[in-house]
PDB file of C-alpha atoms in Angstrom:
ATOM      1  CA  UNK A   1     -35.542 -64.395  20.599  1.00  0.00           C
ATOM      2  CA  UNK A   2     -36.666 -61.182  19.019  1.00  0.00           C
ATOM      3  CA  UNK A   3     -33.961 -58.607  19.418  1.00  0.00           C
ATOM      4  CA  UNK A   4     -33.269 -55.096  18.198  1.00  0.00           C
ATOM      5  CA  UNK A   5     -29.717 -53.761  18.616  1.00  0.00           C
ATOM      6  CA  UNK A   6     -29.273 -50.048  18.823  1.00  0.00           C
ATOM      7  CA  UNK A   7     -26.124 -47.932  18.620  1.00  0.00           C
ATOM      8  CA  UNK A   8     -24.505 -45.610  19.665  1.00  0.00           C
ATOM      9  CA  UNK A   9     -25.537 -45.567  23.277  1.00  0.00           C
ATOM     10  CA  UNK A  10     -24.693 -41.850  23.539  1.00  0.00           C
ATOM     11  CA  UNK A  11     -24.143 -39.158  20.736  1.00  0.00           C
ATOM     12  CA  UNK A  12     -22.904 -35.649  20.960  1.00  0.00           C
ATOM     13  CA  UNK A  13     -23.221 -33.192  18.032  1.00  0.00           C
ATOM     14  CA  UNK A  14     -23.021 -29.549  17.432  1.00  0.00           C
ATOM     15  CA  UNK A  15     -26.088 -27.516  16.451  1.00  0.00           C
ATOM     16  CA  UNK A  16     -26.760 -27.970  12.614  1.00  0.00           C
ATOM     17  CA  UNK A  17     -24.993 -31.293  12.552  1.00  0.00           C
ATOM     18  CA  UNK A  18     -26.715 -34.523  11.369  1.00  0.00           C
ATOM     19  CA  UNK A  19     -26.820 -37.219  14.053  1.00  0.00           C
ATOM     20  CA  UNK A  20     -27.433 -40.725  12.893  1.00  0.00           C
ATOM     21  CA  UNK A  21     -28.629 -43.521  15.147  1.00  0.00           C
ATOM     22  CA  UNK A  22     -28.621 -47.102  13.974  1.00  0.00           C
ATOM     23  CA  UNK A  23     -30.574 -50.120  14.648  1.00  0.00           C
ATOM     24  CA  UNK A  24     -30.292 -53.802  13.497  1.00  0.00           C
ATOM     25  CA  UNK A  25     -32.743 -56.475  13.820  1.00  0.00           C
ATOM     26  CA  UNK A  26     -32.673 -60.377  13.564  1.00  0.00           C
ATOM     27  CA  UNK A  27     -36.318 -61.295  12.920  1.00  0.00           C
ATOM     28  CA  UNK A  28     -37.166 -61.103   9.189  1.00  0.00           C
ATOM     29  CA  UNK A  29     -40.920 -61.192  10.025  1.00  0.00           C
ATOM     30  CA  UNK A  30     -40.618 -57.675  11.501  1.00  0.00           C
ATOM     31  CA  UNK A  31     -42.760 -55.263   9.347  1.00  0.00           C
ATOM     32  CA  UNK A  32     -43.055 -52.162  11.438  1.00  0.00           C
ATOM     33  CA  UNK A  33     -40.239 -49.954  12.611  1.00  0.00           C
ATOM     34  CA  UNK A  34     -41.190 -46.874  14.735  1.00  0.00           C
ATOM     35  CA  UNK A  35     -38.802 -44.409  16.535  1.00  0.00           C
ATOM     36  CA  UNK A  36     -39.816 -43.023  19.796  1.00  0.00           C
ATOM     37  CA  UNK A  37     -38.438 -39.744  21.314  1.00  0.00           C
ATOM     38  CA  UNK A  38     -38.005 -39.309  25.027  1.00  0.00           C
ATOM     39  CA  UNK A  39     -37.394 -35.979  26.888  1.00  0.00           C
ATOM     40  CA  UNK A  40     -36.003 -36.052  30.452  1.00  0.00           C
ATOM     41  CA  UNK A  41     -38.698 -36.650  32.989  1.00  0.00           C
ATOM     42  CA  UNK A  42     -41.249 -37.677  30.260  1.00  0.00           C
ATOM     43  CA  UNK A  43     -42.469 -40.862  28.705  1.00  0.00           C
ATOM     44  CA  UNK A  44     -41.530 -41.744  25.171  1.00  0.00           C
ATOM     45  CA  UNK A  45     -43.603 -40.484  22.284  1.00  0.00           C
ATOM     46  CA  UNK A  46     -43.854 -41.701  18.704  1.00  0.00           C
ATOM     47  CA  UNK A  47     -41.629 -39.703  16.396  1.00  0.00           C
ATOM     48  CA  UNK A  48     -41.734 -41.407  13.070  1.00  0.00           C
ATOM     49  CA  UNK A  49     -42.353 -44.953  11.726  1.00  0.00           C
ATOM     50  CA  UNK A  50     -41.724 -46.957   8.497  1.00  0.00           C
ATOM     51  CA  UNK A  51     -42.710 -50.172   6.919  1.00  0.00           C
ATOM     52  CA  UNK A  52     -40.248 -52.253   4.811  1.00  0.00           C
ATOM     53  CA  UNK A  53     -41.905 -51.557   1.538  1.00  0.00           C
ATOM     54  CA  UNK A  54     -40.077 -48.265   1.270  1.00  0.00           C
ATOM     55  CA  UNK A  55     -36.368 -47.371   1.812  1.00  0.00           C
ATOM     56  CA  UNK A  56     -36.900 -43.912   3.272  1.00  0.00           C
ATOM     57  CA  UNK A  57     -39.385 -41.855   4.980  1.00  0.00           C
ATOM     58  CA  UNK A  58     -39.166 -38.161   5.917  1.00  0.00           C
ATOM     59  CA  UNK A  59     -40.995 -36.111   8.376  1.00  0.00           C
ATOM     60  CA  UNK A  60     -39.836 -32.682   8.843  1.00  0.00           C
ATOM     61  CA  UNK A  61     -36.198 -32.882   9.707  1.00  0.00           C
ATOM     62  CA  UNK A  62     -36.426 -36.430  10.717  1.00  0.00           C
ATOM     63  CA  UNK A  63     -35.647 -39.246   8.241  1.00  0.00           C
ATOM     64  CA  UNK A  64     -35.667 -43.024   8.479  1.00  0.00           C
ATOM     65  CA  UNK A  65     -33.580 -44.972   6.230  1.00  0.00           C
ATOM     66  CA  UNK A  66     -34.289 -48.674   5.807  1.00  0.00           C
ATOM     67  CA  UNK A  67     -32.125 -51.437   4.390  1.00  0.00           C
ATOM     68  CA  UNK A  68     -34.072 -54.647   4.328  1.00  0.00           C
ATOM     69  CA  UNK A  69     -31.230 -56.822   2.999  1.00  0.00           C
ATOM     70  CA  UNK A  70     -28.948 -55.738   5.791  1.00  0.00           C
ATOM     71  CA  UNK A  71     -31.777 -55.875   8.290  1.00  0.00           C
ATOM     72  CA  UNK A  72     -30.867 -52.300   9.488  1.00  0.00           C
ATOM     73  CA  UNK A  73     -32.606 -49.034   9.755  1.00  0.00           C
ATOM     74  CA  UNK A  74     -31.437 -45.713  10.921  1.00  0.00           C
ATOM     75  CA  UNK A  75     -32.761 -42.269  12.035  1.00  0.00           C
ATOM     76  CA  UNK A  76     -31.241 -39.029  10.707  1.00  0.00           C
ATOM     77  CA  UNK A  77     -31.870 -35.738  12.179  1.00  0.00           C
ATOM     78  CA  UNK A  78     -31.084 -32.845   9.654  1.00  0.00           C
ATOM     79  CA  UNK A  79     -30.165 -29.517  10.902  1.00  0.00           C
ATOM     80  CA  UNK A  80     -30.168 -30.616  14.590  1.00  0.00           C
ATOM     81  CA  UNK A  81     -31.174 -28.154  17.162  1.00  0.00           C
ATOM     82  CA  UNK A  82     -30.576 -28.164  21.072  1.00  0.00           C
ATOM     83  CA  UNK A  83     -34.250 -28.834  21.437  1.00  0.00           C
ATOM     84  CA  UNK A  84     -33.698 -32.195  19.709  1.00  0.00           C
ATOM     85  CA  UNK A  85     -31.622 -33.341  22.799  1.00  0.00           C
ATOM     86  CA  UNK A  86     -33.429 -36.357  24.074  1.00  0.00           C
ATOM     87  CA  UNK A  87     -33.252 -40.150  24.225  1.00  0.00           C
ATOM     88  CA  UNK A  88     -34.270 -42.047  21.042  1.00  0.00           C
ATOM     89  CA  UNK A  89     -35.538 -45.570  20.864  1.00  0.00           C
ATOM     90  CA  UNK A  90     -35.929 -47.595  17.853  1.00  0.00           C
ATOM     91  CA  UNK A  91     -38.507 -50.477  17.935  1.00  0.00           C
ATOM     92  CA  UNK A  92     -39.717 -53.320  15.627  1.00  0.00           C
ATOM     93  CA  UNK A  93     -42.712 -55.608  15.522  1.00  0.00           C
ATOM     94  CA  UNK A  94     -44.624 -57.963  13.223  1.00  0.00           C
ATOM     95  CA  UNK A  95     -48.256 -58.454  12.752  1.00  0.00           C
ATOM     96  CA  UNK A  96     -49.616 -60.143  16.063  1.00  0.00           C
ATOM     97  CA  UNK A  97     -46.532 -59.249  18.022  1.00  0.00           C
ATOM     98  CA  UNK A  98     -45.700 -56.548  20.503  1.00  0.00           C
ATOM     99  CA  UNK A  99     -43.086 -53.954  20.046  1.00  0.00           C
ATOM    100  CA  UNK A 100     -39.540 -54.794  20.913  1.00  0.00           C
ATOM    101  CA  UNK A 101     -37.487 -51.753  21.784  1.00  0.00           C
ATOM    102  CA  UNK A 102     -33.778 -51.046  21.263  1.00  0.00           C
ATOM    103  CA  UNK A 103     -31.557 -50.085  24.113  1.00  0.00           C
ATOM    104  CA  UNK A 104     -31.785 -46.274  23.540  1.00  0.00           C
ATOM    105  CA  UNK A 105     -29.495 -43.517  22.380  1.00  0.00           C
ATOM    106  CA  UNK A 106     -28.951 -40.439  24.448  1.00  0.00           C
ATOM    107  CA  UNK A 107     -28.409 -37.497  21.983  1.00  0.00           C
ATOM    108  CA  UNK A 108     -26.936 -34.070  23.078  1.00  0.00           C
ATOM    109  CA  UNK A 109     -26.983 -31.253  20.683  1.00  0.00           C
ATOM    110  CA  UNK A 110     -24.691 -28.504  21.818  1.00  0.00           C
ATOM    111  CA  UNK A 111     -25.497 -24.771  20.873  1.00  0.00           C
TER     112      UNK A 111
ATOM    113  CA  UNK B   1     -56.923 -33.970  27.828  1.00  0.00           C
ATOM    114  CA  UNK B   2     -54.761 -35.716  30.436  1.00  0.00           C
ATOM    115  CA  UNK B   3     -53.800 -38.866  28.326  1.00  0.00           C
ATOM    116  CA  UNK B   4     -52.037 -41.539  30.604  1.00  0.00           C
ATOM    117  CA  UNK B   5     -51.658 -40.588  34.127  1.00  0.00           C
ATOM    118  CA  UNK B   6     -49.420 -42.476  36.612  1.00  0.00           C
ATOM    119  CA  UNK B   7     -49.128 -42.162  40.323  1.00  0.00           C
ATOM    120  CA  UNK B   8     -46.960 -41.794  42.200  1.00  0.00           C
ATOM    121  CA  UNK B   9     -44.059 -39.911  40.425  1.00  0.00           C
ATOM    122  CA  UNK B  10     -41.514 -41.111  42.824  1.00  0.00           C
ATOM    123  CA  UNK B  11     -41.347 -43.709  45.527  1.00  0.00           C
ATOM    124  CA  UNK B  12     -38.639 -45.158  47.859  1.00  0.00           C
ATOM    125  CA  UNK B  13     -39.208 -48.605  49.222  1.00  0.00           C
ATOM    126  CA  UNK B  14     -37.263 -50.929  51.555  1.00  0.00           C
ATOM    127  CA  UNK B  15     -36.536 -54.435  50.493  1.00  0.00           C
ATOM    128  CA  UNK B  16     -39.650 -56.548  51.172  1.00  0.00           C
ATOM    129  CA  UNK B  17     -42.153 -53.762  51.175  1.00  0.00           C
ATOM    130  CA  UNK B  18     -45.224 -53.804  48.815  1.00  0.00           C
ATOM    131  CA  UNK B  19     -46.665 -51.108  46.768  1.00  0.00           C
ATOM    132  CA  UNK B  20     -49.004 -50.535  43.849  1.00  0.00           C
ATOM    133  CA  UNK B  21     -48.373 -48.330  40.906  1.00  0.00           C
ATOM    134  CA  UNK B  22     -51.577 -46.691  39.520  1.00  0.00           C
ATOM    135  CA  UNK B  23     -52.257 -45.914  35.944  1.00  0.00           C
ATOM    136  CA  UNK B  24     -55.235 -44.363  34.258  1.00  0.00           C
ATOM    137  CA  UNK B  25     -56.012 -43.313  30.663  1.00  0.00           C
ATOM    138  CA  UNK B  26     -58.717 -41.191  29.364  1.00  0.00           C
ATOM    139  CA  UNK B  27     -58.621 -41.935  25.652  1.00  0.00           C
ATOM    140  CA  UNK B  28     -60.835 -44.911  25.643  1.00  0.00           C
ATOM    141  CA  UNK B  29     -58.027 -47.162  24.670  1.00  0.00           C
ATOM    142  CA  UNK B  30     -58.498 -51.065  24.752  1.00  0.00           C
ATOM    143  CA  UNK B  31     -54.904 -52.035  25.353  1.00  0.00           C
ATOM    144  CA  UNK B  32     -52.707 -51.078  28.225  1.00  0.00           C
ATOM    145  CA  UNK B  33     -49.083 -51.888  29.156  1.00  0.00           C
ATOM    146  CA  UNK B  34     -46.453 -51.673  31.909  1.00  0.00           C
ATOM    147  CA  UNK B  35     -42.875 -51.181  31.028  1.00  0.00           C
ATOM    148  CA  UNK B  36     -39.668 -50.800  32.899  1.00  0.00           C
ATOM    149  CA  UNK B  37     -36.713 -48.652  31.800  1.00  0.00           C
ATOM    150  CA  UNK B  38     -33.184 -49.250  32.927  1.00  0.00           C
ATOM    151  CA  UNK B  39     -29.935 -47.563  31.467  1.00  0.00           C
ATOM    152  CA  UNK B  40     -28.643 -49.404  28.459  1.00  0.00           C
ATOM    153  CA  UNK B  41     -31.563 -51.866  28.424  1.00  0.00           C
ATOM    154  CA  UNK B  42     -34.346 -49.911  26.709  1.00  0.00           C
ATOM    155  CA  UNK B  43     -37.931 -50.459  27.535  1.00  0.00           C
ATOM    156  CA  UNK B  44     -38.887 -53.973  28.641  1.00  0.00           C
ATOM    157  CA  UNK B  45     -42.461 -55.049  28.798  1.00  0.00           C
ATOM    158  CA  UNK B  46     -43.565 -56.335  32.181  1.00  0.00           C
ATOM    159  CA  UNK B  47     -47.244 -57.070  31.598  1.00  0.00           C
ATOM    160  CA  UNK B  48     -49.905 -55.972  29.166  1.00  0.00           C
ATOM    161  CA  UNK B  49     -53.748 -56.100  28.886  1.00  0.00           C
ATOM    162  CA  UNK B  50     -55.075 -56.453  25.397  1.00  0.00           C
ATOM    163  CA  UNK B  51     -58.534 -55.645  26.438  1.00  0.00           C
ATOM    164  CA  UNK B  52     -60.497 -55.165  29.479  1.00  0.00           C
ATOM    165  CA  UNK B  53     -60.605 -58.428  31.553  1.00  0.00           C
ATOM    166  CA  UNK B  54     -57.466 -60.004  30.069  1.00  0.00           C
ATOM    167  CA  UNK B  55     -53.760 -59.661  31.205  1.00  0.00           C
ATOM    168  CA  UNK B  56     -50.669 -61.248  29.915  1.00  0.00           C
ATOM    169  CA  UNK B  57     -46.966 -61.549  30.827  1.00  0.00           C
ATOM    170  CA  UNK B  58     -44.430 -59.617  28.938  1.00  0.00           C
ATOM    171  CA  UNK B  59     -40.651 -60.010  28.837  1.00  0.00           C
ATOM    172  CA  UNK B  60     -39.917 -59.556  32.628  1.00  0.00           C
ATOM    173  CA  UNK B  61     -42.879 -60.455  34.746  1.00  0.00           C
ATOM    174  CA  UNK B  62     -41.237 -61.966  37.641  1.00  0.00           C
ATOM    175  CA  UNK B  63     -41.910 -60.166  40.970  1.00  0.00           C
ATOM    176  CA  UNK B  64     -44.856 -58.292  39.671  1.00  0.00           C
ATOM    177  CA  UNK B  65     -48.675 -58.716  39.388  1.00  0.00           C
ATOM    178  CA  UNK B  66     -51.157 -56.559  37.516  1.00  0.00           C
ATOM    179  CA  UNK B  67     -54.831 -55.738  37.660  1.00  0.00           C
ATOM    180  CA  UNK B  68     -56.987 -54.383  34.819  1.00  0.00           C
ATOM    181  CA  UNK B  69     -59.504 -52.700  37.046  1.00  0.00           C
ATOM    182  CA  UNK B  70     -61.657 -51.462  34.308  1.00  0.00           C
ATOM    183  CA  UNK B  71     -61.144 -50.038  30.818  1.00  0.00           C
ATOM    184  CA  UNK B  72     -59.379 -47.006  32.087  1.00  0.00           C
ATOM    185  CA  UNK B  73     -57.119 -48.307  34.948  1.00  0.00           C
ATOM    186  CA  UNK B  74     -54.296 -50.809  35.034  1.00  0.00           C
ATOM    187  CA  UNK B  75     -52.322 -51.268  38.131  1.00  0.00           C
ATOM    188  CA  UNK B  76     -48.796 -52.839  38.770  1.00  0.00           C
ATOM    189  CA  UNK B  77     -48.174 -54.399  42.232  1.00  0.00           C
ATOM    190  CA  UNK B  78     -44.867 -55.221  43.726  1.00  0.00           C
ATOM    191  CA  UNK B  79     -45.490 -57.809  46.461  1.00  0.00           C
ATOM    192  CA  UNK B  80     -42.052 -57.984  47.995  1.00  0.00           C
ATOM    193  CA  UNK B  81     -39.885 -55.144  46.461  1.00  0.00           C
ATOM    194  CA  UNK B  82     -36.261 -56.107  45.799  1.00  0.00           C
ATOM    195  CA  UNK B  83     -33.295 -53.871  44.812  1.00  0.00           C
ATOM    196  CA  UNK B  84     -33.311 -55.245  41.284  1.00  0.00           C
ATOM    197  CA  UNK B  85     -36.726 -53.594  40.879  1.00  0.00           C
ATOM    198  CA  UNK B  86     -35.181 -50.245  41.188  1.00  0.00           C
ATOM    199  CA  UNK B  87     -36.211 -48.643  37.872  1.00  0.00           C
ATOM    200  CA  UNK B  88     -38.464 -46.215  36.017  1.00  0.00           C
ATOM    201  CA  UNK B  89     -41.723 -47.602  35.436  1.00  0.00           C
ATOM    202  CA  UNK B  90     -43.890 -46.422  32.504  1.00  0.00           C
ATOM    203  CA  UNK B  91     -47.636 -47.154  31.783  1.00  0.00           C
ATOM    204  CA  UNK B  92     -48.729 -46.986  28.201  1.00  0.00           C
ATOM    205  CA  UNK B  93     -51.933 -47.372  26.321  1.00  0.00           C
ATOM    206  CA  UNK B  94     -53.069 -47.947  22.696  1.00  0.00           C
ATOM    207  CA  UNK B  95     -56.242 -48.047  20.736  1.00  0.00           C
ATOM    208  CA  UNK B  96     -55.893 -51.766  20.102  1.00  0.00           C
ATOM    209  CA  UNK B  97     -53.493 -54.656  20.553  1.00  0.00           C
ATOM    210  CA  UNK B  98     -51.994 -53.967  17.033  1.00  0.00           C
ATOM    211  CA  UNK B  99     -48.119 -53.609  16.710  1.00  0.00           C
ATOM    212  CA  UNK B 100     -48.719 -50.557  14.376  1.00  0.00           C
ATOM    213  CA  UNK B 101     -50.859 -48.929  16.990  1.00  0.00           C
ATOM    214  CA  UNK B 102     -49.271 -45.730  18.539  1.00  0.00           C
ATOM    215  CA  UNK B 103     -48.336 -46.101  22.057  1.00  0.00           C
ATOM    216  CA  UNK B 104     -49.116 -43.332  24.502  1.00  0.00           C
ATOM    217  CA  UNK B 105     -46.936 -43.260  27.539  1.00  0.00           C
ATOM    218  CA  UNK B 106     -47.316 -41.646  30.988  1.00  0.00           C
ATOM    219  CA  UNK B 107     -44.591 -39.621  32.523  1.00  0.00           C
ATOM    220  CA  UNK B 108     -43.201 -42.535  34.688  1.00  0.00           C
ATOM    221  CA  UNK B 109     -42.651 -43.493  38.156  1.00  0.00           C
ATOM    222  CA  UNK B 110     -39.234 -43.484  39.583  1.00  0.00           C
ATOM    223  CA  UNK B 111     -38.816 -46.288  42.063  1.00  0.00           C
ATOM    224  CA  UNK B 112     -35.936 -46.908  44.389  1.00  0.00           C
ATOM    225  CA  UNK B 113     -35.803 -50.167  46.490  1.00  0.00           C
ATOM    226  CA  UNK B 114     -33.214 -49.835  49.243  1.00  0.00           C
TER     227      UNK B 114
END
């Protein structure tokens, strides 16, 4: 069964901190790894995505790190702000398949 | 541009009642999806429609039915609601049934079954 395991379930950091959210997957056929961000009362929205041919991708303050041998990938948020407080979902898929989502991480950034 | 619109936003049902959740997208997307979100379980796919005229089961289809009414609209029906169906339901769409395609989500329907 295709699975993506996400941790931690919740995370609290101070403004300016660097929260890190981790995901691990089992299916080595996965070749697309997006992160979705969800604010309260809203649907998730695509934040950033990576393919396994690179080990890191940055978009603004958000960075995905990818470790193919360990079958893990993580989201780092540099200089976190209270406005980054949201639920973050990792996901994975392979060509021809649908996205499999992780369990979600509720991030709180305190002022 | 409205994107993906879901109705209703909130609903309370009694066990055994039926209801239909409505979803419409105005982005001319081919593929549409219904997910449910439960605490600690992420987003689980209920049903999807790769293109107009087709529907397929996702991970958790039991107790649900869907209709792709046209290219814009994709409805989810609960024939006999159960407390286990208490959840937040999201409709989503994408340009095509490709895993790298960006999913656009609606704002959700919070459903409580008593």
